[in-house]
PDB file of C-alpha atoms in Angstrom:
ATOM      1  CA  LEU A   1      17.707 -25.907  11.611  1.00 94.00           C
ATOM      2  CA  ASP A   2      19.392 -27.961  13.823  1.00 91.00           C
ATOM      3  CA  SER A   3      16.191 -28.135  16.128  1.00 89.00           C
ATOM      4  CA  ASN A   4      14.802 -29.483  12.908  1.00 92.00           C
ATOM      5  CA  LYS A   5      12.737 -26.266  12.430  1.00 93.00           C
ATOM      6  CA  GLU A   6      12.207 -24.925   8.638  1.00 96.00           C
ATOM      7  CA  VAL A   7      12.879 -21.885   7.726  1.00 97.00           C
ATOM      8  CA  ILE A   8      13.793 -19.427   4.630  1.00 95.00           C
ATOM      9  CA  ILE A   9      16.703 -18.036   3.545  1.00 97.00           C
ATOM     10  CA  LYS A  10      16.110 -14.627   1.633  1.00 96.00           C
ATOM     11  CA  VAL A  11      20.197 -13.916   0.388  1.00 97.00           C
ATOM     12  CA  GLN A  12      20.671 -10.648  -1.409  1.00 96.00           C
ATOM     13  CA  ARG A  13      22.056 -10.780  -4.949  1.00 94.00           C
ATOM     14  CA  PRO A  14      25.567 -10.029  -5.293  1.00 93.00           C
ATOM     15  CA  ASP A  15      26.853  -6.261  -5.725  1.00 93.00           C
ATOM     16  CA  LEU A  16      22.784  -5.210  -5.777  1.00 93.00           C
ATOM     17  CA  ARG A  17      23.630  -2.099  -3.722  1.00 90.00           C
ATOM     18  CA  ASP A  18      26.461  -0.872  -6.600  1.00 92.00           C
ATOM     19  CA  ILE A  19      24.040  -2.110  -9.544  1.00 93.00           C
ATOM     20  CA  ILE A  20      21.517   0.069  -7.691  1.00 92.00           C
ATOM     21  CA  GLU A  21      23.715   2.882  -7.408  1.00 90.00           C
ATOM     22  CA  GLN A  22      24.421   3.023 -11.101  1.00 94.00           C
ATOM     23  CA  ASP A  23      21.048   2.732 -12.300  1.00 93.00           C
ATOM     24  CA  ILE A  24      19.785   6.335 -10.100  1.00 91.00           C
ATOM     25  CA  PHE A  25      23.065   7.928 -11.132  1.00 92.00           C
ATOM     26  CA  ILE A  26      21.646   7.180 -15.331  1.00 95.00           C
ATOM     27  CA  LEU A  27      18.259   7.911 -13.997  1.00 93.00           C
ATOM     28  CA  ARG A  28      19.329  11.854 -12.647  1.00 92.00           C
ATOM     29  CA  ALA A  29      21.421  12.037 -16.145  1.00 93.00           C
ATOM     30  CA  ILE A  30      18.327  11.656 -17.806  1.00 91.00           C
ATOM     31  CA  SER A  31      15.730  13.564 -14.986  1.00 88.00           C
ATOM     32  CA  LYS A  32      18.320  16.873 -15.659  1.00 88.00           C
ATOM     33  CA  GLU A  33      17.816  16.490 -19.558  1.00 90.00           C
ATOM     34  CA  ALA A  34      14.353  16.408 -19.100  1.00 86.00           C
ATOM     35  CA  SER A  35      14.104  19.409 -16.641  1.00 84.00           C
ATOM     36  CA  LYS A  36      15.098  21.519 -19.938  1.00 85.00           C
ATOM     37  CA  TYR A  37      11.901  20.509 -21.103  1.00 84.00           C
ATOM     38  CA  PRO A  38       9.034  22.310 -18.872  1.00 78.00           C
ATOM     39  CA  GLU A  39       5.889  21.237 -20.619  1.00 76.00           C
ATOM     40  CA  LEU A  40       7.506  17.218 -20.357  1.00 76.00           C
ATOM     41  CA  VAL A  41       7.976  17.851 -16.592  1.00 74.00           C
ATOM     42  CA  ARG A  42       5.111  19.844 -15.772  1.00 71.00           C
ATOM     43  CA  GLY A  43       6.520  21.096 -12.332  1.00 64.00           C
ATOM     44  CA  THR A  44       7.206  17.514 -11.211  1.00 71.00           C
ATOM     45  CA  ASP A  45      10.226  17.694  -8.959  1.00 75.00           C
ATOM     46  CA  PHE A  46      12.030  14.697 -11.032  1.00 81.00           C
ATOM     47  CA  GLU A  47      15.609  15.230  -8.138  1.00 81.00           C
ATOM     48  CA  SER A  48      13.168  14.871  -5.510  1.00 79.00           C
ATOM     49  CA  LEU A  49      11.445  12.132  -6.597  1.00 79.00           C
ATOM     50  CA  LEU A  50      14.926  10.329  -7.194  1.00 86.00           C
ATOM     51  CA  ASP A  51      16.254  11.149  -3.704  1.00 85.00           C
ATOM     52  CA  GLU A  52      13.167   9.570  -2.122  1.00 81.00           C
ATOM     53  CA  PHE A  53      13.183   6.252  -4.662  1.00 83.00           C
ATOM     54  CA  LEU A  54      17.052   6.139  -3.799  1.00 86.00           C
ATOM     55  CA  ARG A  55      16.055   5.859   0.400  1.00 85.00           C
ATOM     56  CA  VAL A  56      13.112   3.655   0.045  1.00 83.00           C
ATOM     57  CA  LEU A  57      15.282   1.544  -2.215  1.00 88.00           C
ATOM     58  CA  HIS A  58      17.828   1.205   0.792  1.00 88.00           C
ATOM     59  CA  GLU A  59      15.768   0.194   3.431  1.00 87.00           C
ATOM     60  CA  GLU A  60      13.947  -2.557   1.387  1.00 89.00           C
ATOM     61  CA  ILE A  61      18.116  -3.840   0.659  1.00 93.00           C
ATOM     62  CA  ASP A  62      19.047  -3.852   4.425  1.00 95.00           C
ATOM     63  CA  TYR A  63      17.442  -6.780   6.177  1.00 96.00           C
ATOM     64  CA  LEU A  64      18.142  -6.117   9.199  1.00 97.00           C
ATOM     65  CA  GLN A  65      15.730  -2.652   8.938  1.00 95.00           C
ATOM     66  CA  GLU A  66      13.157  -5.594   7.131  1.00 96.00           C
ATOM     67  CA  GLY A  67      13.652  -7.938  10.101  1.00 97.00           C
ATOM     68  CA  LYS A  68      13.180  -5.032  12.541  1.00 97.00           C
ATOM     69  CA  SER A  69       9.377  -4.493  10.285  1.00 96.00           C
ATOM     70  CA  CYS A  70       8.492  -7.747  10.346  1.00 96.00           C
ATOM     71  CA  ASP A  71       8.695  -7.488  14.456  1.00 97.00           C
ATOM     72  CA  HIS A  72       6.974  -4.200  14.828  1.00 97.00           C
ATOM     73  CA  PHE A  73       3.985  -5.753  12.832  1.00 96.00           C
ATOM     74  CA  ARG A  74       3.922  -8.999  14.636  1.00 96.00           C
ATOM     75  CA  ARG A  75       3.528  -6.503  17.712  1.00 96.00           C
ATOM     76  CA  ASN A  76       0.693  -4.761  16.019  1.00 96.00           C
ATOM     77  CA  PHE A  77      -0.905  -7.874  16.030  1.00 95.00           C
ATOM     78  CA  LYS A  78      -0.030  -9.670  19.383  1.00 93.00           C
ATOM     79  CA  GLY A  79      -2.972 -11.023  20.263  1.00 87.00           C
ATOM     80  CA  TYR A  80      -4.775 -10.581  17.004  1.00 89.00           C
ATOM     81  CA  TYR A  81      -5.362 -14.531  15.828  1.00 89.00           C
ATOM     82  CA  ARG A  82      -6.431 -14.234  12.485  1.00 92.00           C
ATOM     83  CA  VAL A  83      -2.941 -12.901  12.116  1.00 95.00           C
ATOM     84  CA  TYR A  84       0.654 -15.026  11.840  1.00 95.00           C
ATOM     85  CA  VAL A  85       4.175 -13.022  11.367  1.00 96.00           C
ATOM     86  CA  PRO A  86       7.428 -15.274  11.011  1.00 95.00           C
ATOM     87  CA  LYS A  87       9.346 -15.390  13.449  1.00 96.00           C
ATOM     88  CA  VAL A  88      13.042 -13.928  12.400  1.00 97.00           C
ATOM     89  CA  TYR A  89      15.992 -16.092  13.623  1.00 97.00           C
ATOM     90  CA  TRP A  90      18.368 -12.751  14.222  1.00 98.00           C
ATOM     91  CA  GLN A  91      20.936 -15.120  14.877  1.00 96.00           C
ATOM     92  CA  TYR A  92      21.150 -15.994  11.313  1.00 97.00           C
ATOM     93  CA  THR A  93      20.401 -12.827  10.120  1.00 98.00           C
ATOM     94  CA  THR A  94      22.765  -9.959   8.291  1.00 97.00           C
ATOM     95  CA  ARG A  95      22.383  -6.475   5.598  1.00 95.00           C
ATOM     96  CA  LYS A  96      22.451  -9.338   2.787  1.00 96.00           C
ATOM     97  CA  VAL A  97      20.912 -12.654   4.715  1.00 97.00           C
ATOM     98  CA  ILE A  98      17.223 -12.851   6.295  1.00 97.00           C
ATOM     99  CA  THR A  99      16.278 -16.159   8.043  1.00 98.00           C
ATOM    100  CA  LEU A 100      12.821 -16.230   8.328  1.00 97.00           C
ATOM    101  CA  GLU A 101      10.470 -19.359   9.641  1.00 96.00           C
ATOM    102  CA  TYR A 102       8.876 -21.401   7.230  1.00 95.00           C
ATOM    103  CA  ILE A 103       4.549 -20.775   7.072  1.00 93.00           C
ATOM    104  CA  LYS A 104       2.318 -24.328   5.593  1.00 92.00           C
ATOM    105  CA  GLY A 105      -0.210 -23.225   4.082  1.00 93.00           C
ATOM    106  CA  TYR A 106      -2.240 -21.763   0.509  1.00 94.00           C
ATOM    107  CA  LYS A 107      -0.967 -18.950  -1.883  1.00 91.00           C
ATOM    108  CA  ILE A 108      -3.109 -16.184  -1.767  1.00 88.00           C
ATOM    109  CA  THR A 109      -4.119 -17.166  -5.777  1.00 89.00           C
ATOM    110  CA  GLU A 110      -4.977 -20.945  -4.768  1.00 92.00           C
ATOM    111  CA  LYS A 111      -8.270 -20.258  -4.819  1.00 91.00           C
ATOM    112  CA  GLU A 112     -10.051 -24.273  -5.659  1.00 92.00           C
ATOM    113  CA  LYS A 113      -7.006 -26.109  -3.360  1.00 93.00           C
ATOM    114  CA  MET A 114      -9.184 -23.388  -0.462  1.00 94.00           C
ATOM    115  CA  LEU A 115     -12.659 -24.097  -1.302  1.00 93.00           C
ATOM    116  CA  ALA A 116     -11.636 -28.035  -1.437  1.00 94.00           C
ATOM    117  CA  ALA A 117     -10.712 -27.387   2.377  1.00 93.00           C
ATOM    118  CA  GLY A 118     -13.740 -26.374   2.821  1.00 93.00           C
ATOM    119  CA  MET A 119     -12.454 -22.303   3.469  1.00 93.00           C
ATOM    120  CA  ASN A 120     -14.625 -19.590   3.547  1.00 92.00           C
ATOM    121  CA  LEU A 121     -13.448 -17.378   0.940  1.00 92.00           C
ATOM    122  CA  LYS A 122     -15.881 -14.428   1.513  1.00 90.00           C
ATOM    123  CA  GLU A 123     -14.797 -13.922   5.326  1.00 90.00           C
ATOM    124  CA  ILE A 124     -11.272 -14.450   4.470  1.00 91.00           C
ATOM    125  CA  THR A 125     -11.425 -11.759   2.061  1.00 90.00           C
ATOM    126  CA  ARG A 126     -13.426  -9.752   4.330  1.00 87.00           C
ATOM    127  CA  GLU A 127     -11.012  -9.766   7.503  1.00 89.00           C
ATOM    128  CA  GLY A 128      -8.293  -9.150   5.520  1.00 89.00           C
ATOM    129  CA  CYS A 129      -9.615  -6.139   4.454  1.00 88.00           C
ATOM    130  CA  ASN A 130      -9.852  -5.481   8.221  1.00 88.00           C
ATOM    131  CA  ILE A 131      -6.480  -6.508   8.720  1.00 91.00           C
ATOM    132  CA  TYR A 132      -5.360  -3.811   6.279  1.00 90.00           C
ATOM    133  CA  LEU A 133      -7.692  -0.878   7.720  1.00 88.00           C
ATOM    134  CA  LYS A 134      -6.293  -1.216  10.719  1.00 91.00           C
ATOM    135  CA  GLN A 135      -2.715  -1.015   9.318  1.00 93.00           C
ATOM    136  CA  LEU A 136      -3.445   2.260   7.963  1.00 91.00           C
ATOM    137  CA  LEU A 137      -5.852   3.911  10.207  1.00 88.00           C
ATOM    138  CA  THR A 138      -5.149   2.231  13.502  1.00 90.00           C
ATOM    139  CA  ASP A 139      -1.212   1.487  13.676  1.00 94.00           C
ATOM    140  CA  GLY A 140      -0.174   4.148  11.146  1.00 93.00           C
ATOM    141  CA  PHE A 141       2.679   0.966   9.961  1.00 95.00           C
ATOM    142  CA  PHE A 142       1.963  -0.769   7.116  1.00 94.00           C
ATOM    143  CA  HIS A 143       2.716  -3.685   4.707  1.00 94.00           C
ATOM    144  CA  ALA A 144       3.125  -1.661   1.344  1.00 90.00           C
ATOM    145  CA  ASP A 145       3.479  -4.773  -0.791  1.00 88.00           C
ATOM    146  CA  PRO A 146       0.513  -6.916  -0.432  1.00 87.00           C
ATOM    147  CA  HIS A 147       1.634  -8.930  -3.991  1.00 87.00           C
ATOM    148  CA  PRO A 148       0.339 -12.848  -3.787  1.00 87.00           C
ATOM    149  CA  GLY A 149       3.875 -13.757  -3.147  1.00 87.00           C
ATOM    150  CA  ASN A 150       3.690 -11.977   0.288  1.00 91.00           C
ATOM    151  CA  LEU A 151       0.530 -13.486   1.457  1.00 92.00           C
ATOM    152  CA  ARG A 152      -0.546 -17.093   2.709  1.00 93.00           C
ATOM    153  CA  ILE A 153      -3.591 -18.464   3.861  1.00 94.00           C
ATOM    154  CA  MET A 154      -2.433 -21.246   6.354  1.00 94.00           C
ATOM    155  CA  GLU A 155      -4.510 -24.385   6.837  1.00 91.00           C
ATOM    156  CA  ASP A 156      -6.154 -22.719  10.322  1.00 90.00           C
ATOM    157  CA  GLY A 157      -7.201 -19.602   7.629  1.00 90.00           C
ATOM    158  CA  ARG A 158      -4.867 -17.071   8.997  1.00 93.00           C
ATOM    159  CA  LEU A 159      -3.428 -15.079   7.252  1.00 94.00           C
ATOM    160  CA  ALA A 160       0.716 -15.106   7.040  1.00 95.00           C
ATOM    161  CA  PHE A 161       2.186 -11.771   6.312  1.00 95.00           C
ATOM    162  CA  PHE A 162       5.847 -12.148   4.648  1.00 91.00           C
ATOM    163  CA  ASP A 163       8.695 -10.013   3.056  1.00 92.00           C
ATOM    164  CA  PHE A 164       8.879  -5.966   5.216  1.00 94.00           C
ATOM    165  CA  GLY A 165      11.047  -4.610   2.911  1.00 90.00           C
ATOM    166  CA  MET A 166       9.015  -2.074   1.736  1.00 89.00           C
ATOM    167  CA  VAL A 167       7.168  -1.053   4.569  1.00 91.00           C
ATOM    168  CA  GLY A 168       4.933   2.733   4.694  1.00 90.00           C
ATOM    169  CA  HIS A 169       3.790   4.636   7.642  1.00 92.00           C
ATOM    170  CA  VAL A 170      -0.031   6.907   8.101  1.00 92.00           C
ATOM    171  CA  SER A 171       0.444   9.583  10.230  1.00 92.00           C
ATOM    172  CA  LYS A 172      -2.409  10.365  12.823  1.00 92.00           C
ATOM    173  CA  GLU A 173      -2.837  13.641  11.099  1.00 92.00           C
ATOM    174  CA  LEU A 174      -2.775  11.520   7.566  1.00 91.00           C
ATOM    175  CA  GLN A 175      -5.193   8.896   8.685  1.00 90.00           C
ATOM    176  CA  ILE A 176      -7.642  11.806   9.508  1.00 89.00           C
ATOM    177  CA  LYS A 177      -7.559  13.103   6.484  1.00 90.00           C
ATOM    178  CA  LEU A 178      -8.122   9.886   4.528  1.00 89.00           C
ATOM    179  CA  VAL A 179     -10.912   9.459   6.297  1.00 88.00           C
ATOM    180  CA  ASN A 180     -12.223  12.992   5.813  1.00 89.00           C
ATOM    181  CA  THR A 181     -11.387  12.807   2.075  1.00 89.00           C
ATOM    182  CA  MET A 182     -13.696   9.035   2.059  1.00 85.00           C
ATOM    183  CA  ILE A 183     -16.531  10.677   3.527  1.00 86.00           C
ATOM    184  CA  HIS A 184     -16.525  13.659   1.775  1.00 89.00           C
ATOM    185  CA  LEU A 185     -16.726  11.624  -1.355  1.00 83.00           C
ATOM    186  CA  ILE A 186     -19.256   9.244  -0.497  1.00 80.00           C
ATOM    187  CA  SER A 187     -21.076  12.378   0.926  1.00 84.00           C
ATOM    188  CA  LYS A 188     -20.666  14.257  -2.881  1.00 87.00           C
ATOM    189  CA  ASP A 189     -18.710  17.326  -0.948  1.00 91.00           C
ATOM    190  CA  TYR A 190     -16.465  17.642  -3.585  1.00 91.00           C
ATOM    191  CA  ARG A 191     -15.157  20.787  -2.587  1.00 92.00           C
ATOM    192  CA  GLY A 192     -14.597  19.389   0.706  1.00 93.00           C
ATOM    193  CA  VAL A 193     -12.685  16.612  -0.843  1.00 92.00           C
ATOM    194  CA  VAL A 194     -10.187  19.503  -2.709  1.00 93.00           C
ATOM    195  CA  GLU A 195      -9.590  20.665   0.520  1.00 93.00           C
ATOM    196  CA  ASP A 196      -8.448  17.359   1.382  1.00 93.00           C
ATOM    197  CA  PHE A 197      -6.608  16.763  -1.511  1.00 92.00           C
ATOM    198  CA  ALA A 198      -4.547  20.467  -0.598  1.00 91.00           C
ATOM    199  CA  GLY A 199      -3.951  19.140   2.714  1.00 90.00           C
ATOM    200  CA  MET A 200      -2.492  15.975   1.806  1.00 90.00           C
ATOM    201  CA  GLY A 201      -0.154  17.921  -0.180  1.00 87.00           C
ATOM    202  CA  LEU A 202      -1.482  16.464  -3.736  1.00 88.00           C
ATOM    203  CA  LEU A 203      -2.093  20.088  -4.761  1.00 89.00           C
ATOM    204  CA  ASP A 204      -0.943  23.844  -3.939  1.00 84.00           C
ATOM    205  CA  LYS A 205      -3.139  25.849  -2.336  1.00 83.00           C
ATOM    206  CA  ASP A 206      -1.513  29.095  -3.878  1.00 83.00           C
ATOM    207  CA  SER A 207      -1.317  27.808  -7.275  1.00 82.00           C
ATOM    208  CA  THR A 208      -4.533  26.375  -7.889  1.00 87.00           C
ATOM    209  CA  ASN A 209      -7.952  27.324  -8.081  1.00 91.00           C
ATOM    210  CA  LEU A 210     -10.044  24.642  -5.882  1.00 91.00           C
ATOM    211  CA  ASP A 211     -13.016  25.724  -7.124  1.00 92.00           C
ATOM    212  CA  ASP A 212     -12.412  25.060 -10.814  1.00 93.00           C
ATOM    213  CA  VAL A 213     -10.757  21.534  -9.180  1.00 93.00           C
ATOM    214  CA  ALA A 214     -14.128  20.782  -7.689  1.00 93.00           C
ATOM    215  CA  LYS A 215     -16.662  21.669 -10.123  1.00 93.00           C
ATOM    216  CA  ASP A 216     -14.610  19.463 -12.813  1.00 92.00           C
ATOM    217  CA  ILE A 217     -14.408  16.189 -10.619  1.00 91.00           C
ATOM    218  CA  LYS A 218     -17.947  17.297  -9.682  1.00 90.00           C
ATOM    219  CA  PRO A 219     -19.738  15.394 -12.930  1.00 88.00           C
ATOM    220  CA  LEU A 220     -16.927  12.540 -12.472  1.00 84.00           C
ATOM    221  CA  TYR A 221     -18.208  11.195  -9.588  1.00 82.00           C
ATOM    222  CA  ASP A 222     -21.965  12.308  -9.447  1.00 83.00           C
ATOM    223  CA  ALA A 223     -22.140   9.772 -12.184  1.00 78.00           C
ATOM    224  CA  ARG A 224     -19.660   6.780 -10.478  1.00 75.00           C
ATOM    225  CA  PHE A 225     -21.590   7.177  -7.517  1.00 71.00           C
ATOM    226  CA  GLU A 226     -25.112   7.446  -9.125  1.00 71.00           C
ATOM    227  CA  SER A 227     -25.125   4.450 -11.631  1.00 60.00           C
ATOM    228  CA  ASP A 228     -26.446   1.127 -10.312  1.00 53.00           C
ATOM    229  CA  ASN A 229     -23.148  -0.434 -10.151  1.00 58.00           C
ATOM    230  CA  GLU A 230     -20.733   0.203  -6.801  1.00 69.00           C
ATOM    231  CA  THR A 231     -17.778   1.717  -8.133  1.00 75.00           C
ATOM    232  CA  SER A 232     -14.424   0.542  -7.445  1.00 80.00           C
ATOM    233  CA  PHE A 233     -10.930   1.982  -5.784  1.00 82.00           C
ATOM    234  CA  LYS A 234      -9.397   1.370  -9.418  1.00 86.00           C
ATOM    235  CA  GLU A 235     -11.978   3.562 -11.654  1.00 84.00           C
ATOM    236  CA  ILE A 236     -12.349   6.083  -8.760  1.00 83.00           C
ATOM    237  CA  LEU A 237      -8.659   6.315  -9.644  1.00 86.00           C
ATOM    238  CA  GLU A 238      -8.963   6.182 -13.445  1.00 87.00           C
ATOM    239  CA  ASP A 239     -11.835   8.926 -13.360  1.00 85.00           C
ATOM    240  CA  MET A 240      -9.003  11.345 -12.041  1.00 86.00           C
ATOM    241  CA  ALA A 241      -6.374  10.792 -14.476  1.00 85.00           C
ATOM    242  CA  GLU A 242      -7.361  13.628 -16.542  1.00 85.00           C
ATOM    243  CA  ILE A 243      -7.780  16.260 -14.024  1.00 89.00           C
ATOM    244  CA  VAL A 244      -4.549  15.044 -12.143  1.00 86.00           C
ATOM    245  CA  TYR A 245      -2.771  16.122 -15.363  1.00 83.00           C
ATOM    246  CA  LYS A 246      -4.694  18.935 -15.724  1.00 85.00           C
ATOM    247  CA  TYR A 247      -3.976  20.586 -12.597  1.00 87.00           C
ATOM    248  CA  LYS A 248      -0.298  19.191 -12.125  1.00 81.00           C
ATOM    249  CA  PHE A 249      -0.928  16.978  -8.805  1.00 86.00           C
ATOM    250  CA  ARG A 250       2.066  15.484  -6.863  1.00 84.00           C
ATOM    251  CA  LEU A 251       2.108  12.725  -5.008  1.00 81.00           C
ATOM    252  CA  PRO A 252       3.885  11.668  -2.020  1.00 82.00           C
ATOM    253  CA  ILE A 253       5.579   9.028  -1.307  1.00 80.00           C
ATOM    254  CA  GLU A 254       3.487   7.527   1.994  1.00 83.00           C
ATOM    255  CA  LEU A 255       0.558   8.464  -0.213  1.00 87.00           C
ATOM    256  CA  ALA A 256       1.797   6.577  -3.329  1.00 85.00           C
ATOM    257  CA  LEU A 257       2.444   3.568  -0.906  1.00 86.00           C
ATOM    258  CA  ILE A 258      -0.777   3.284   0.529  1.00 88.00           C
ATOM    259  CA  ILE A 259      -2.654   3.998  -2.929  1.00 89.00           C
ATOM    260  CA  ARG A 260      -0.231   0.881  -4.707  1.00 87.00           C
ATOM    261  CA  ALA A 261      -1.296  -1.513  -1.421  1.00 87.00           C
ATOM    262  CA  LEU A 262      -4.892  -0.517  -1.813  1.00 87.00           C
ATOM    263  CA  LEU A 263      -5.205  -1.188  -5.709  1.00 89.00           C
ATOM    264  CA  THR A 264      -3.034  -4.388  -4.992  1.00 87.00           C
ATOM    265  CA  LEU A 265      -5.448  -5.578  -2.274  1.00 86.00           C
ATOM    266  CA  GLU A 266      -9.046  -4.891  -4.222  1.00 87.00           C
ATOM    267  CA  GLY A 267      -7.549  -6.578  -7.320  1.00 87.00           C
ATOM    268  CA  LEU A 268      -6.653  -9.662  -4.552  1.00 87.00           C
ATOM    269  CA  GLY A 269     -10.435  -9.212  -3.089  1.00 87.00           C
ATOM    270  CA  HIS A 270     -11.945  -9.325  -5.832  1.00 86.00           C
ATOM    271  CA  SER A 271      -9.701 -12.147  -7.111  1.00 87.00           C
ATOM    272  CA  LEU A 272     -11.528 -14.637  -4.428  1.00 89.00           C
ATOM    273  CA  ASP A 273     -14.541 -12.773  -3.892  1.00 89.00           C
ATOM    274  CA  PRO A 274     -16.167 -11.286  -7.498  1.00 87.00           C
ATOM    275  CA  ASP A 275     -18.836  -9.653  -4.836  1.00 84.00           C
ATOM    276  CA  PHE A 276     -16.159  -7.918  -2.454  1.00 85.00           C
ATOM    277  CA  ASN A 277     -15.474  -3.905  -3.453  1.00 81.00           C
ATOM    278  CA  VAL A 278     -13.184  -2.087  -0.904  1.00 79.00           C
ATOM    279  CA  ILE A 279     -15.015   1.109  -0.638  1.00 78.00           C
ATOM    280  CA  ARG A 280     -18.147  -0.512   0.383  1.00 79.00           C
ATOM    281  CA  ALA A 281     -15.412  -2.674   3.422  1.00 80.00           C
ATOM    282  CA  PHE A 282     -14.214   1.176   4.227  1.00 79.00           C
ATOM    283  CA  ILE A 283     -17.902   2.937   5.570  1.00 79.00           C
ATOM    284  CA  PRO A 284     -18.019   0.201   9.233  1.00 80.00           C
ATOM    285  CA  PHE A 285     -14.530   0.533   9.783  1.00 77.00           C
ATOM    286  CA  ILE A 286     -14.984   4.360   8.721  1.00 77.00           C
ATOM    287  CA  GLN A 287     -17.742   4.694  11.170  1.00 78.00           C
ATOM    288  CA  ARG A 288     -16.184   2.713  14.254  1.00 77.00           C
ATOM    289  CA  TYR A 289     -12.933   5.197  13.406  1.00 72.00           C
ATOM    290  CA  MET A 290     -14.763   7.586  13.448  1.00 72.00           C
ATOM    291  CA  PHE A 291     -16.922   7.205  16.763  1.00 73.00           C
TER     292      PHE A 291
END
C-alpha cells in the first residue's frame, strides 16, 4: 500500500459462481435419479443437503461476508494476546476481492524451523486447542477450516488465523448437548450418549429404538476406553461408522463442520506434539464449562 504496509490480495477466479451453479445442477440431476433407489440413498435427503451445500458455498465466495466474519472473530478474541487476526482493508475489498494485512511467521507444518527458533510446540498445541474450545463452547462462532494454509505461528508465538470463508455457528443449546455427550461418553453412560444424539438431530426418536443403538455402542467404547492407549477423536468416529450406517444417522451441517474442524485440529496438534490428545484436552475445558 502507499503506507508501505504489506498486504495479501485474494482475487476470485472468473465465472466461479456460474461454474458452481452448473455443478449443483448436475448434482441435483444425479440425486433425483439416485432417489429412485431407496437402498442406495437409505433415507438421506440429498435435495436438502445440496441446498445447504449451495448456501455454504455462496457464503464462502462472498468476500464481504468473509471480511465481516474476520472482524467478528477478532472481536471475540479482543484482549486475548495469543490470537492474532489480520486487519481487513475494507477500502480495497469487494464481493470478489479481499485485501488483508500480511502476517509474517511460520506455517504450522514448519516444525523444525519453530524448534530452531526456540518455540515450545507442546505449549503452542495446548493453547491452540484451548482457542478452538473457546470458539466452540464459549463464543458459538468458529473457524471451520483450520488446515495448515489458514494458520500461522507468528515469531512471538501468537497464533494467527486466516481465511474466514467457512465459519460455523454453535447455539447455546448445541453447546450444552456437545458437553453432555462428552460427559456421557467418558462416564460410559451410553443410553445418555444416544439421547444426546437424538437431541442433536442425528437420530429420529420415533423411528429408532434408542436402547438398541446404546446396546451396539457399548462394546465398542467399553473396549476403547478400557485399553491402556488413550483414544483419539478420529478413533471414536471410526468406531461409529457401522452404527451410523445401520441406524441411518443424519448429520446437520453445523455438526459436520464441528467434526471436520476437530478432526483437522487433532491432526495438526498431533503433528506438532505426538503426545497431543484432543479428548484429554477437552476434559479440563468441559469441567470449567460446567462450573
